[in-house]
Short mmCIF file of C-alpha atoms in Angstrom, two decimals:
data_model
loop_
_atom_site.label_atom_id
_atom_site.label_comp_id
_atom_site.label_asym_id
_atom_site.label_seq_id
_atom_site.Cartn_x
_atom_site.Cartn_y
_atom_site.Cartn_z
CA MET A 247 214.32 113.03 106.51
CA VAL A 248 211.28 111.45 104.98
CA ASP A 249 210.00 113.42 102.04
CA VAL A 250 206.42 113.95 103.27
CA TRP A 251 205.53 116.30 100.44
CA GLY A 252 206.82 113.87 97.87
CA TRP A 253 205.01 110.98 99.54
CA PHE A 254 201.73 112.81 98.92
CA ALA A 255 202.51 114.73 95.73
CA ASP A 256 204.48 112.31 93.59
CA PRO A 257 201.73 109.71 93.06
CA LEU A 258 199.40 112.44 91.84
CA GLU A 259 201.49 112.78 88.67
CA PHE A 260 199.53 109.75 87.50
CA GLU A 261 196.03 110.48 86.34
CA PHE A 262 194.75 107.17 87.71
CA MET A 263 195.86 108.29 91.18
CA GLN A 264 194.06 111.62 90.80
CA ARG A 265 190.89 109.75 89.90
CA ALA A 266 191.41 107.31 92.75
CA LEU A 267 191.89 110.14 95.24
CA LEU A 268 188.67 111.82 94.12
CA ALA A 269 186.87 108.48 94.31
CA VAL A 270 187.95 107.69 97.87
CA VAL A 271 187.11 111.22 99.03
CA LEU A 272 183.63 110.84 97.54
CA VAL A 273 183.12 107.39 99.00
CA GLY A 274 184.45 108.50 102.36
CA VAL A 275 182.04 111.40 102.69
CA VAL A 276 178.93 109.59 101.43
CA SER A 277 179.56 106.46 103.51
CA ALA A 278 180.07 108.39 106.71
CA VAL A 279 176.95 110.53 106.27
CA VAL A 280 174.76 107.46 105.89
CA GLY A 281 176.95 105.41 108.22
CA ALA A 282 176.00 107.53 111.24
CA PHE A 283 172.42 106.30 110.85
CA VAL A 284 173.65 102.75 110.28
CA VAL A 285 175.53 102.82 113.58
CA VAL A 286 172.81 104.40 115.74
CA ARG A 287 170.06 102.21 114.30
CA GLY A 288 172.05 98.98 114.28
CA MET A 289 171.73 98.49 110.51
CA ALA A 290 175.21 97.09 109.87
CA PHE A 291 173.93 93.71 108.79
CA ILE A 292 171.46 95.34 106.40
CA GLY A 293 174.28 97.37 104.83
CA ASP A 294 176.32 94.22 104.33
CA ALA A 295 173.30 92.48 102.79
CA LEU A 296 172.68 95.35 100.35
CA ALA A 297 176.30 95.34 99.18
CA HIS A 298 176.31 91.59 98.60
CA SER A 299 172.94 91.58 96.85
CA SER A 300 174.12 94.22 94.43
CA PHE A 301 176.58 91.68 93.00
CA ALA A 302 173.66 89.87 91.34
CA GLY A 303 172.82 93.16 89.62
CA VAL A 304 176.44 93.68 88.59
CA ALA A 305 176.56 90.22 87.02
CA ILE A 306 173.23 90.57 85.21
CA ALA A 307 174.12 94.03 83.89
CA PHE A 308 177.48 92.70 82.67
CA THR A 309 175.77 89.83 80.85
CA LEU A 310 173.25 92.17 79.25
CA GLY A 311 175.97 94.65 78.38
CA THR A 312 174.32 97.55 80.23
CA SER A 313 175.82 99.82 82.87
CA ILE A 314 177.18 97.89 85.82
CA TYR A 315 176.25 100.74 88.18
CA LEU A 316 172.68 100.63 86.94
CA GLY A 317 172.55 96.89 87.59
CA ALA A 318 174.04 97.25 91.06
CA LEU A 319 171.69 100.13 91.88
CA VAL A 320 168.57 98.26 90.78
CA ALA A 321 169.57 95.15 92.73
CA ALA A 322 170.47 97.08 95.89
CA VAL A 323 167.32 99.21 95.84
CA LEU A 324 165.09 96.18 95.24
CA THR A 325 166.78 94.42 98.15
CA ALA A 326 166.31 97.52 100.32
CA LEU A 327 162.60 97.61 99.51
CA GLY A 328 162.34 93.88 100.22
CA ILE A 329 164.07 94.33 103.58
CA GLY A 330 161.74 97.22 104.43
CA PHE A 331 158.78 95.04 103.57
CA ILE A 332 159.77 91.98 105.59
CA SER A 333 160.76 94.13 108.57
CA ARG A 334 157.10 95.16 108.75
CA ARG A 335 155.32 91.91 108.09
CA GLY A 336 157.83 89.07 108.15
CA ARG A 337 157.10 85.93 110.10
CA LEU A 338 160.68 84.73 110.52
CA ARG A 339 163.22 86.63 112.55
CA PHE A 340 164.32 89.71 110.62
CA ASP A 341 168.05 88.90 110.48
CA THR A 342 167.33 85.30 109.46
CA THR A 343 165.32 86.40 106.45
CA ILE A 344 167.96 88.93 105.41
CA GLY A 345 170.69 86.31 105.83
CA VAL A 346 168.89 83.88 103.56
CA LEU A 347 168.06 86.42 100.87
CA PHE A 348 171.36 88.25 100.50
CA VAL A 349 173.52 85.15 100.32
CA GLY A 350 171.07 83.82 97.74
CA ALA A 351 171.45 86.98 95.66
CA PHE A 352 175.24 86.90 96.00
CA ALA A 353 175.30 83.25 94.91
CA LEU A 354 173.19 84.15 91.90
CA GLY A 355 175.79 86.76 90.98
CA ILE A 356 178.64 84.25 91.27
CA ALA A 357 176.67 81.68 89.26
CA ILE A 358 176.13 84.17 86.41
CA VAL A 359 179.73 85.34 86.46
CA SER A 360 181.05 81.77 86.42
CA ARG A 361 179.30 81.20 83.07
CA GLN A 362 181.13 84.14 81.47
CA GLU A 363 184.33 83.42 79.61
CA ASN A 364 185.95 86.81 79.91
CA TYR A 365 184.97 87.73 83.45
CA THR A 366 188.05 87.40 85.65
CA ILE A 367 189.54 90.82 86.43
CA ASP A 368 186.60 93.02 85.49
CA LEU A 369 183.91 91.58 87.71
CA PHE A 370 185.91 90.37 90.64
CA SER A 371 187.19 93.92 91.06
CA PHE A 372 183.69 94.59 92.40
CA VAL A 373 184.13 91.91 95.04
CA PHE A 374 187.46 93.13 96.36
CA GLY A 375 187.47 96.69 95.05
CA GLN A 376 189.76 98.34 92.53
CA VAL A 377 189.85 102.06 93.06
CA LEU A 378 192.82 102.47 90.73
CA GLY A 379 190.61 101.26 87.89
CA VAL A 380 187.97 103.97 88.34
CA SER A 381 187.35 105.92 85.15
CA TRP A 382 186.20 109.54 84.77
CA GLY A 383 182.83 108.17 83.72
CA ASP A 384 182.61 106.04 86.88
CA LEU A 385 183.53 109.10 88.93
CA ALA A 386 180.75 111.14 87.38
CA VAL A 387 178.17 108.45 88.17
CA MET A 388 179.46 108.10 91.73
CA ALA A 389 179.42 111.88 92.24
CA VAL A 390 175.82 112.23 91.06
CA MET A 391 174.61 109.40 93.29
CA GLY A 392 176.66 110.63 96.24
CA LEU A 393 175.47 114.22 96.00
CA VAL A 394 171.85 113.08 95.80
CA VAL A 395 172.34 111.01 98.98
CA ILE A 396 173.95 113.87 100.88
CA ALA A 397 171.34 116.38 99.72
CA LEU A 398 168.47 114.12 100.79
CA VAL A 399 169.98 113.50 104.23
CA ALA A 400 170.46 117.25 104.68
CA VAL A 401 166.92 118.10 103.58
CA PHE A 402 165.16 115.40 105.62
CA TYR A 403 167.60 115.38 108.53
CA LYS A 404 165.14 116.19 111.31
CA GLU A 405 162.58 113.66 110.07
CA LEU A 406 165.27 110.97 109.72
CA LEU A 407 166.55 111.79 113.21
CA PHE A 408 163.11 111.64 114.84
CA THR A 409 162.27 108.39 113.06
CA ALA A 410 165.61 106.85 114.00
CA TYR A 411 165.21 107.78 117.65
CA ASP A 412 161.56 107.14 118.29
CA PRO A 413 159.49 105.93 115.31
CA ILE A 414 156.26 105.50 117.27
CA VAL A 415 156.18 109.02 118.72
CA ALA A 416 157.35 110.42 115.38
CA ALA A 417 154.45 108.70 113.61
CA ALA A 418 152.03 110.03 116.22
CA ALA A 419 153.40 113.54 115.63
CA GLY A 420 152.62 113.25 111.94
CA ILE A 421 156.13 112.54 110.63
CA PRO A 422 155.92 110.26 107.57
CA THR A 423 157.91 107.53 109.31
CA ARG A 424 157.25 104.77 106.80
CA LEU A 425 158.58 106.98 104.01
CA MET A 426 161.62 107.85 106.16
CA GLU A 427 162.33 104.19 106.98
CA TYR A 428 162.14 103.12 103.36
CA GLY A 429 164.00 106.27 102.33
CA LEU A 430 166.88 105.52 104.68
CA LEU A 431 167.11 101.96 103.32
CA ILE A 432 167.26 103.32 99.77
CA LEU A 433 169.91 105.91 100.71
CA LEU A 434 171.88 103.06 102.27
CA ALA A 435 171.49 101.04 99.08
CA VAL A 436 172.70 103.93 96.91
CA SER A 437 175.71 104.59 99.14
CA THR A 438 176.77 100.94 99.03
CA VAL A 439 176.72 101.22 95.24
CA VAL A 440 178.81 104.41 95.36
CA ALA A 441 181.40 102.59 97.48
CA LEU A 442 181.27 99.38 95.51
CA GLN A 443 184.07 99.83 93.01
CA ALA A 444 186.39 101.70 95.34
CA VAL A 445 186.46 99.26 98.24
CA GLY A 446 184.63 96.21 96.95
CA ILE A 447 181.51 94.40 98.11
CA VAL A 448 183.03 92.63 101.08
CA LEU A 449 184.57 95.83 102.50
CA VAL A 450 181.72 98.29 101.85
CA ILE A 451 180.30 97.61 105.29
CA ALA A 452 183.53 98.79 106.93
CA MET A 453 183.25 102.17 105.16
CA LEU A 454 179.69 102.51 106.44
CA VAL A 455 180.31 101.40 109.99
CA THR A 456 183.88 101.94 111.13
CA PRO A 457 184.37 105.75 110.92
CA SER A 458 180.90 106.37 112.39
CA ALA A 459 181.51 103.87 115.17
CA THR A 460 184.79 105.65 115.99
CA ALA A 461 182.95 109.00 115.94
CA SER A 462 180.25 107.69 118.29
CA LEU A 463 182.97 106.93 120.84
CA LEU A 464 184.15 110.54 120.63
CA VAL A 465 180.98 112.67 120.33
CA ARG A 466 177.39 112.13 121.43
CA ARG A 467 174.99 113.95 119.15
CA LEU A 468 173.93 112.51 115.82
CA HIS A 469 174.98 115.47 113.65
CA HIS A 470 178.33 115.60 115.45
CA ILE A 471 178.79 111.88 114.72
CA ILE A 472 178.15 112.68 111.06
CA PHE A 473 180.74 115.49 110.93
CA VAL A 474 183.43 113.69 112.92
CA GLY A 475 182.66 110.47 111.01
CA VAL A 476 183.16 112.27 107.69
CA ALA A 477 186.51 113.65 108.89
CA LEU A 478 187.71 110.25 110.11
CA SER A 479 186.48 108.63 106.93
CA LEU A 480 188.37 111.14 104.78
CA VAL A 481 191.57 110.64 106.77
CA SER A 482 191.26 106.85 106.49
CA SER A 483 190.46 106.95 102.79
CA VAL A 484 193.28 109.30 101.78
CA ILE A 485 195.97 107.78 103.99
CA GLY A 486 194.80 104.29 103.08
CA LEU A 487 195.07 105.09 99.38
CA TYR A 488 198.64 106.37 99.76
CA VAL A 489 199.66 103.41 101.90
CA SER A 490 198.19 101.19 99.23
CA TYR A 491 200.23 103.00 96.54
CA HIS A 492 203.53 103.05 98.40
CA ALA A 493 203.34 99.63 100.04
CA GLY A 494 201.65 97.83 97.17
CA ILE A 495 198.65 96.73 99.24
CA ALA A 496 195.12 96.36 97.83
CA SER A 497 193.52 99.80 98.18
CA GLY A 498 190.21 98.75 99.77
CA ALA A 499 192.02 96.72 102.39
CA ALA A 500 194.49 99.54 103.15
CA ILE A 501 191.66 102.07 103.64
CA VAL A 502 189.72 99.76 105.91
CA LEU A 503 192.81 98.92 107.94
CA VAL A 504 193.56 102.60 108.59
CA ALA A 505 189.93 103.12 109.65
CA THR A 506 190.14 100.09 111.93
CA ALA A 507 193.36 101.36 113.48
CA LEU A 508 191.70 104.70 114.26
CA PHE A 509 188.75 102.84 115.78
CA THR A 510 191.04 100.76 117.97
CA VAL A 511 192.82 103.86 119.27
CA ALA A 512 189.47 105.50 120.09
CA LEU A 513 188.16 102.34 121.71
CA PHE A 514 191.00 102.48 124.22
CA LEU A 515 191.69 106.19 124.54
CA ALA A 516 188.38 108.01 123.92
CA PRO A 517 187.56 110.42 126.73
CA ARG A 518 184.60 109.16 128.81
CA ARG A 519 183.57 106.25 126.57
CA GLY A 520 186.99 104.69 125.97
CA LEU A 521 188.10 101.57 127.82
CA LEU A 522 190.98 103.36 129.58
CA SER A 523 188.89 106.22 130.95
CA ARG A 524 186.18 103.77 132.05
CA TRP A 525 188.80 101.72 133.86
CA LEU A 526 190.19 104.85 135.55
CA LEU A 527 186.69 105.94 136.53
CA ASP A 528 185.89 102.51 138.01
CA ARG A 529 189.15 102.51 139.90
CA SER A 530 188.66 105.98 141.37
CA ARG A 531 185.15 104.99 142.48
CA ARG A 532 186.50 101.84 144.12
CA LEU A 533 189.20 103.83 145.91
CA GLU A 534 186.62 106.38 147.07
CA ARG A 535 184.54 103.62 148.56
CA ALA A 536 187.53 101.96 150.16
CA SER A 537 188.81 105.14 151.86
CA PRO A 538 187.03 106.09 155.12
CA MET B 1310 126.92 118.57 117.61
CA THR B 1311 129.44 116.95 119.87
CA ASN B 1312 130.33 118.47 123.16
CA SER B 1313 133.53 120.37 122.43
CA THR B 1314 134.50 120.48 126.10
CA ASN B 1315 135.30 116.78 125.90
CA ALA B 1316 138.96 116.17 125.23
CA VAL B 1317 138.24 112.57 124.30
CA SER B 1318 134.96 111.10 123.15
CA VAL B 1319 134.93 107.40 122.39
CA HIS B 1320 131.90 105.46 121.22
CA ASP B 1321 131.68 101.67 120.83
CA LEU B 1322 135.41 101.31 120.16
CA TRP B 1323 136.78 97.90 119.19
CA ALA B 1324 140.44 97.30 118.37
CA GLY B 1325 142.97 94.48 118.40
CA TYR B 1326 145.79 92.67 116.67
CA ASP B 1327 145.64 89.79 114.20
CA GLY B 1328 141.97 89.11 114.85
CA ASP B 1329 142.32 89.02 118.66
CA PRO B 1330 140.35 91.80 120.30
CA ALA B 1331 142.28 93.91 122.81
CA LEU B 1332 139.54 96.48 123.35
CA GLU B 1333 135.85 95.63 123.32
CA ALA B 1334 132.99 98.09 123.04
CA LEU B 1335 134.53 101.03 124.91
CA THR B 1336 132.35 104.08 125.35
CA PHE B 1337 133.42 107.05 127.48
CA ASP B 1338 133.96 110.82 127.46
CA LEU B 1339 136.89 112.57 129.13
CA PRO B 1340 136.16 116.21 129.99
CA ALA B 1341 138.95 118.62 129.07
CA GLY B 1342 141.16 119.77 131.93
CA THR B 1343 141.02 116.57 133.94
CA LEU B 1344 143.67 114.20 135.25
CA VAL B 1345 142.54 110.72 134.31
CA GLY B 1346 144.05 107.43 135.41
CA LEU B 1347 143.95 104.50 133.01
CA ALA B 1348 144.19 101.45 135.24
CA GLY B 1349 144.07 97.75 134.59
CA PRO B 1350 146.28 94.67 134.74
CA ASN B 1351 149.00 93.89 132.20
CA GLY B 1352 147.45 92.95 128.88
CA SER B 1353 144.23 94.79 129.69
CA GLY B 1354 144.58 97.01 126.63
CA LYS B 1355 145.98 100.20 128.20
CA THR B 1356 148.72 100.68 125.59
CA THR B 1357 146.36 99.57 122.82
CA LEU B 1358 143.88 102.26 123.85
CA LEU B 1359 146.62 104.92 123.85
CA LYS B 1360 147.86 103.81 120.42
CA THR B 1361 144.36 103.84 119.03
CA LEU B 1362 143.77 107.36 120.34
CA LEU B 1363 147.07 108.39 118.74
CA GLY B 1364 145.91 107.06 115.39
CA LEU B 1365 148.75 104.52 115.27
CA LEU B 1366 146.32 101.60 115.35
CA GLN B 1367 143.18 101.54 113.22
CA PRO B 1368 140.09 100.62 115.26
CA TRP B 1369 137.96 97.75 113.97
CA ARG B 1370 134.85 99.80 114.56
CA GLY B 1371 133.58 102.70 116.61
CA GLN B 1372 134.17 106.44 116.70
CA ILE B 1373 136.88 108.53 118.34
CA GLU B 1374 136.72 112.29 118.60
CA LEU B 1375 139.41 114.44 120.17
CA PHE B 1376 138.26 117.93 121.07
CA GLY B 1377 135.26 117.34 118.83
CA GLN B 1378 137.43 116.53 115.80
CA PRO B 1379 138.55 113.32 114.13
CA ILE B 1380 142.04 112.13 115.20
CA LYS B 1381 143.76 113.36 112.05
CA SER B 1382 142.73 116.99 112.49
CA ALA B 1383 143.49 116.93 116.23
CA ARG B 1384 146.92 115.35 115.87
CA ARG B 1385 148.89 118.40 117.00
CA LYS B 1386 146.90 118.67 120.20
CA LEU B 1387 147.95 115.14 121.06
CA GLY B 1388 151.18 114.46 122.93
CA TYR B 1389 152.50 111.01 123.74
CA ALA B 1390 155.14 109.81 126.17
CA PRO B 1391 155.91 106.11 125.59
CA GLN B 1392 156.98 103.67 128.29
CA SER B 1393 160.44 104.67 129.37
CA GLU B 1394 161.84 101.18 128.90
CA LEU B 1395 160.90 101.30 125.21
CA VAL B 1396 163.05 104.41 124.66
CA ASP B 1397 166.65 104.05 123.45
CA TRP B 1398 168.50 105.91 126.22
CA ASP B 1399 171.84 105.18 124.57
CA PHE B 1400 170.89 107.16 121.45
CA PRO B 1401 173.38 110.00 120.78
CA ALA B 1402 171.19 112.97 121.66
CA THR B 1403 170.89 115.64 124.31
CA VAL B 1404 167.78 116.48 126.31
CA GLY B 1405 167.34 119.60 124.18
CA ASP B 1406 167.58 117.53 120.96
CA VAL B 1407 164.80 115.19 122.10
CA VAL B 1408 162.48 117.93 123.34
CA MET B 1409 163.03 119.80 120.05
CA MET B 1410 161.65 116.70 118.27
CA GLY B 1411 158.30 117.71 119.73
CA ARG B 1412 158.45 120.76 117.45
CA TYR B 1413 159.23 118.82 114.25
CA GLY B 1414 155.60 118.10 113.36
CA ARG B 1415 154.82 121.82 113.59
CA ILE B 1416 157.95 123.01 111.80
CA GLY B 1417 157.05 120.83 108.83
CA LEU B 1418 159.16 119.38 106.03
CA LEU B 1419 162.05 121.30 104.46
CA ARG B 1420 162.31 123.82 107.30
CA ARG B 1421 164.68 124.24 110.20
CA PRO B 1422 163.88 125.06 113.84
CA ALA B 1423 163.58 128.83 114.41
CA ALA B 1424 163.92 131.03 117.49
CA ALA B 1425 160.27 130.42 118.43
CA ASP B 1426 160.94 126.67 118.47
CA ARG B 1427 163.97 127.09 120.72
CA ASP B 1428 161.85 129.24 123.05
CA ALA B 1429 159.19 126.54 123.15
CA VAL B 1430 161.83 123.95 124.08
CA ARG B 1431 163.22 126.14 126.86
CA ASP B 1432 159.71 126.79 128.15
CA ALA B 1433 158.78 123.09 128.09
CA LEU B 1434 161.95 122.19 130.01
CA ALA B 1435 161.15 124.87 132.59
CA GLN B 1436 157.63 123.50 133.04
CA VAL B 1437 158.97 120.06 133.96
CA ALA B 1438 161.79 121.52 136.10
CA LEU B 1439 164.60 120.41 133.82
CA ASN B 1440 165.92 123.94 133.19
CA GLY B 1441 169.62 123.92 132.57
CA LEU B 1442 169.70 120.27 131.49
CA ALA B 1443 169.19 120.94 127.77
CA ASP B 1444 172.79 119.99 126.96
CA ARG B 1445 172.81 116.85 129.13
CA GLN B 1446 173.09 113.48 127.36
CA ILE B 1447 169.79 111.62 127.63
CA GLY B 1448 171.66 108.57 128.93
CA GLU B 1449 172.79 110.53 131.98
CA LEU B 1450 169.29 111.33 133.27
CA SER B 1451 167.76 109.74 136.37
CA GLY B 1452 164.54 107.77 136.04
CA GLY B 1453 162.37 110.68 137.13
CA GLN B 1454 164.20 113.10 134.83
CA GLN B 1455 163.69 110.70 131.91
CA ARG B 1456 159.90 110.70 132.42
CA ARG B 1457 159.85 114.48 132.72
CA MET B 1458 161.88 114.88 129.53
CA LEU B 1459 159.38 112.75 127.60
CA ILE B 1460 156.56 114.92 128.97
CA ALA B 1461 158.50 118.08 128.04
CA ARG B 1462 158.64 116.85 124.44
CA ALA B 1463 154.84 116.58 124.41
CA LEU B 1464 154.59 120.06 125.95
CA ALA B 1465 156.97 121.50 123.35
CA GLN B 1466 154.54 120.19 120.78
CA GLU B 1467 151.89 122.38 122.50
CA ALA B 1468 149.78 119.30 123.14
CA GLU B 1469 146.49 119.82 124.95
CA LEU B 1470 145.91 116.13 125.59
CA LEU B 1471 148.84 114.17 127.04
CA LEU B 1472 148.82 110.40 126.76
CA LEU B 1473 151.39 108.98 129.17
CA ASP B 1474 152.19 105.27 129.19
CA GLU B 1475 153.26 104.00 132.63
CA PRO B 1476 155.20 107.15 133.64
CA LEU B 1477 155.17 106.20 137.34
CA VAL B 1478 156.59 102.70 137.06
CA GLY B 1479 160.01 102.04 138.56
CA LEU B 1480 160.38 105.42 140.28
CA ASP B 1481 161.21 105.99 143.93
CA ALA B 1482 158.59 107.64 146.15
CA THR B 1483 160.06 111.14 145.84
CA SER B 1484 160.22 111.07 142.05
CA GLN B 1485 156.68 109.66 141.90
CA HIS B 1486 155.47 112.47 144.10
CA ASP B 1487 157.25 115.10 141.96
CA LEU B 1488 155.69 113.63 138.82
CA LEU B 1489 152.19 113.57 140.32
CA THR B 1490 152.62 117.20 141.38
CA LEU B 1491 153.63 118.01 137.80
CA PHE B 1492 150.49 116.25 136.50
CA GLU B 1493 148.33 118.37 138.81
CA THR B 1494 150.09 121.57 137.75
CA LEU B 1495 149.53 120.74 134.08
CA ARG B 1496 145.91 119.85 134.77
CA ASP B 1497 145.44 123.20 136.53
CA LYS B 1498 146.80 124.90 133.39
CA GLY B 1499 143.97 123.29 131.44
CA LYS B 1500 145.75 120.25 129.97
CA THR B 1501 144.02 116.90 129.88
CA LEU B 1502 146.16 113.97 131.01
CA LEU B 1503 145.41 110.31 130.43
CA VAL B 1504 147.93 108.34 132.46
CA ALA B 1505 148.23 104.57 132.11
CA THR B 1506 149.36 102.95 135.33
CA HIS B 1507 148.90 99.85 137.36
CA ASP B 1508 149.63 101.62 140.62
CA LEU B 1509 146.12 101.88 142.01
CA SER B 1510 147.12 103.70 145.19
CA CYS B 1511 148.46 106.64 143.11
CA VAL B 1512 145.29 106.69 141.06
CA ALA B 1513 143.09 106.67 144.14
CA ALA B 1514 144.99 109.48 145.78
CA CYS B 1515 145.55 111.96 142.98
CA PHE B 1516 143.45 111.39 139.90
CA ASP B 1517 140.15 113.10 139.10
CA LEU B 1518 138.75 110.20 137.14
CA THR B 1519 139.70 106.61 136.47
CA LEU B 1520 139.10 104.31 133.56
CA LEU B 1521 139.24 100.77 134.89
CA LEU B 1522 140.04 98.60 131.93
CA ASN B 1523 140.18 94.90 131.30
CA ARG B 1524 139.62 94.76 127.56
CA LYS B 1525 136.13 95.99 128.38
CA LEU B 1526 135.50 99.15 130.34
CA VAL B 1527 134.93 97.72 133.81
CA ALA B 1528 134.21 101.07 135.42
CA PHE B 1529 134.65 104.78 134.79
CA GLY B 1530 134.29 107.47 137.40
CA VAL B 1531 135.77 109.09 140.47
CA PRO B 1532 138.37 106.69 141.92
CA GLY B 1533 136.87 106.65 145.42
CA GLU B 1534 133.52 105.57 144.03
CA ILE B 1535 134.57 102.90 141.60
CA PHE B 1536 137.28 101.25 143.68
CA THR B 1537 134.90 98.73 145.14
CA PRO B 1538 135.94 95.12 145.75
CA GLU B 1539 133.49 93.91 143.08
CA LEU B 1540 134.79 96.19 140.31
CA LEU B 1541 138.46 95.77 141.20
CA ASN B 1542 138.08 92.01 141.21
CA GLU B 1543 136.42 92.20 137.84
CA ALA B 1544 139.23 94.35 136.43
CA TYR B 1545 142.06 92.38 137.97
CA ASP B 1546 140.53 88.90 137.68
CA GLU B 1547 140.74 88.51 141.47
CA HIS B 1548 144.53 88.83 141.53
CA LEU B 1549 144.43 91.70 144.00
CA LEU B 1550 144.46 91.53 147.76
CA LEU B 1551 141.58 93.70 148.92
CA LEU B 1552 141.26 94.67 152.58
CA PRO B 1553 138.28 96.68 153.74
CA THR B 1554 139.38 99.71 155.77
CA GLU B 1555 137.60 102.66 157.28
CA GLY B 1556 135.93 104.45 154.41
CA GLY B 1557 137.57 102.53 151.60
CA VAL B 1558 139.46 99.54 150.37
CA TYR B 1559 143.15 98.86 150.84
CA VAL B 1560 144.62 97.49 147.63
CA GLY B 1561 147.58 95.17 147.69
CA HIS B 1562 149.02 92.83 145.10
CA HIS B 1563 149.17 89.06 145.51
CA GLY B 1564 152.91 89.10 144.86
CA HIS B 1565 154.13 89.37 141.27
CA GLY B 1566 153.56 87.11 138.35
#
């Protein structure tokens, strides 16, 4: 017999694991709430760009000796505003401009970090994530930012939904669509910062996209995608954290791999939208046509 | 005083994009309770006119009044159904979700839909004969059902003036007929409909009035009277095949291009 209870309970004797568990739960919920919008609006690349750009803020804040979260937040929000601006009046293709800018900002971060003498562990934990290093102070900052994001999505849900589905008609109906578009970009920026330390810059995008993508294979209304996405995200985060503890795998990678595994299962087995049920449907239609 | 029985009153309207005019010196009045066709070739400014009336595009000059009021105060009376091909039919939403969006402007910020809003949605769906499809995924609708859902959203908003962008395009004859019957029913209930289309035979058969547009207003009046070879050639830059018939003109297209 495998000691299931012990598998879950024993690690929690360590305070760092308690903090880590709270952190991944927080990140899981916040990422999935915003991630539903990312998936239906095709904003995955923007999310990736915001996470990478925030590294410049992390590096500058570290150099100045101020809060790293503050630096990351300022950088991500400025990038979000910039992206909102060029999406309205840019001359180059939208994704080209974003591609140029975010890699530039990321390179700036690396350049600054490379001049530091005592950087190593501290800063690169933001690139690859180090949820076991989260302090109570970090948790408090993450919780405040996360709760603000969730509250704003709840309060402006119908305006965000209308703008996401049909911005032109929404604007004609008097919905403040420009505010909603910029607002969603800023919420996305804040949630990448919340997820930053737990999963790391390069994996943040998976937290935003993967559980919501899995949910969109299973249910077909935006608020259902949010709820199912949150559940899948929580399962991935908690199981991933334990796998990481027991198997000695990097935590961000373990969480993302569990989420990816769930996505793969849904991709094949989801009722109606899964590959298997589509194949069965095609086959039954072909047989119907073939029979007299 | 302006005539308040006009749903739309436009005077010397100019609008365009990036310095290129798309609408030049339009002046016309649409009486309330009429079914109006907005005809003209591609690029003639049909969508631009609709967007300007919706207040989404600022005119360069000229005045627009809707029901005797400036656009901003008349916004709630204004319903819009965009071209179906510009709508994301893969979006995770049901028919009821989308029609409820028509209520959002009225519900206002920080408030949730109430029973009255759900009643309005049910009523709007009944008016366009989509009763019972509220829980259907929007991606599972037929072409004709899609157009009717977009109109139901405008009706849920309690719009008095419906601006419909190419609702007839790409439909089979039966669905087109159903949609035209719906337009007439709504007109008979007192709604004003401005319907952009390039199907002139539909306009000639069913519409009370036609705006014939080619950046400028080529003609405005009863379709039978303004569909003369001279005016149609002016609107369509002689790309139409016009055959004189008993008591009218047969309109064909010189292929596609």
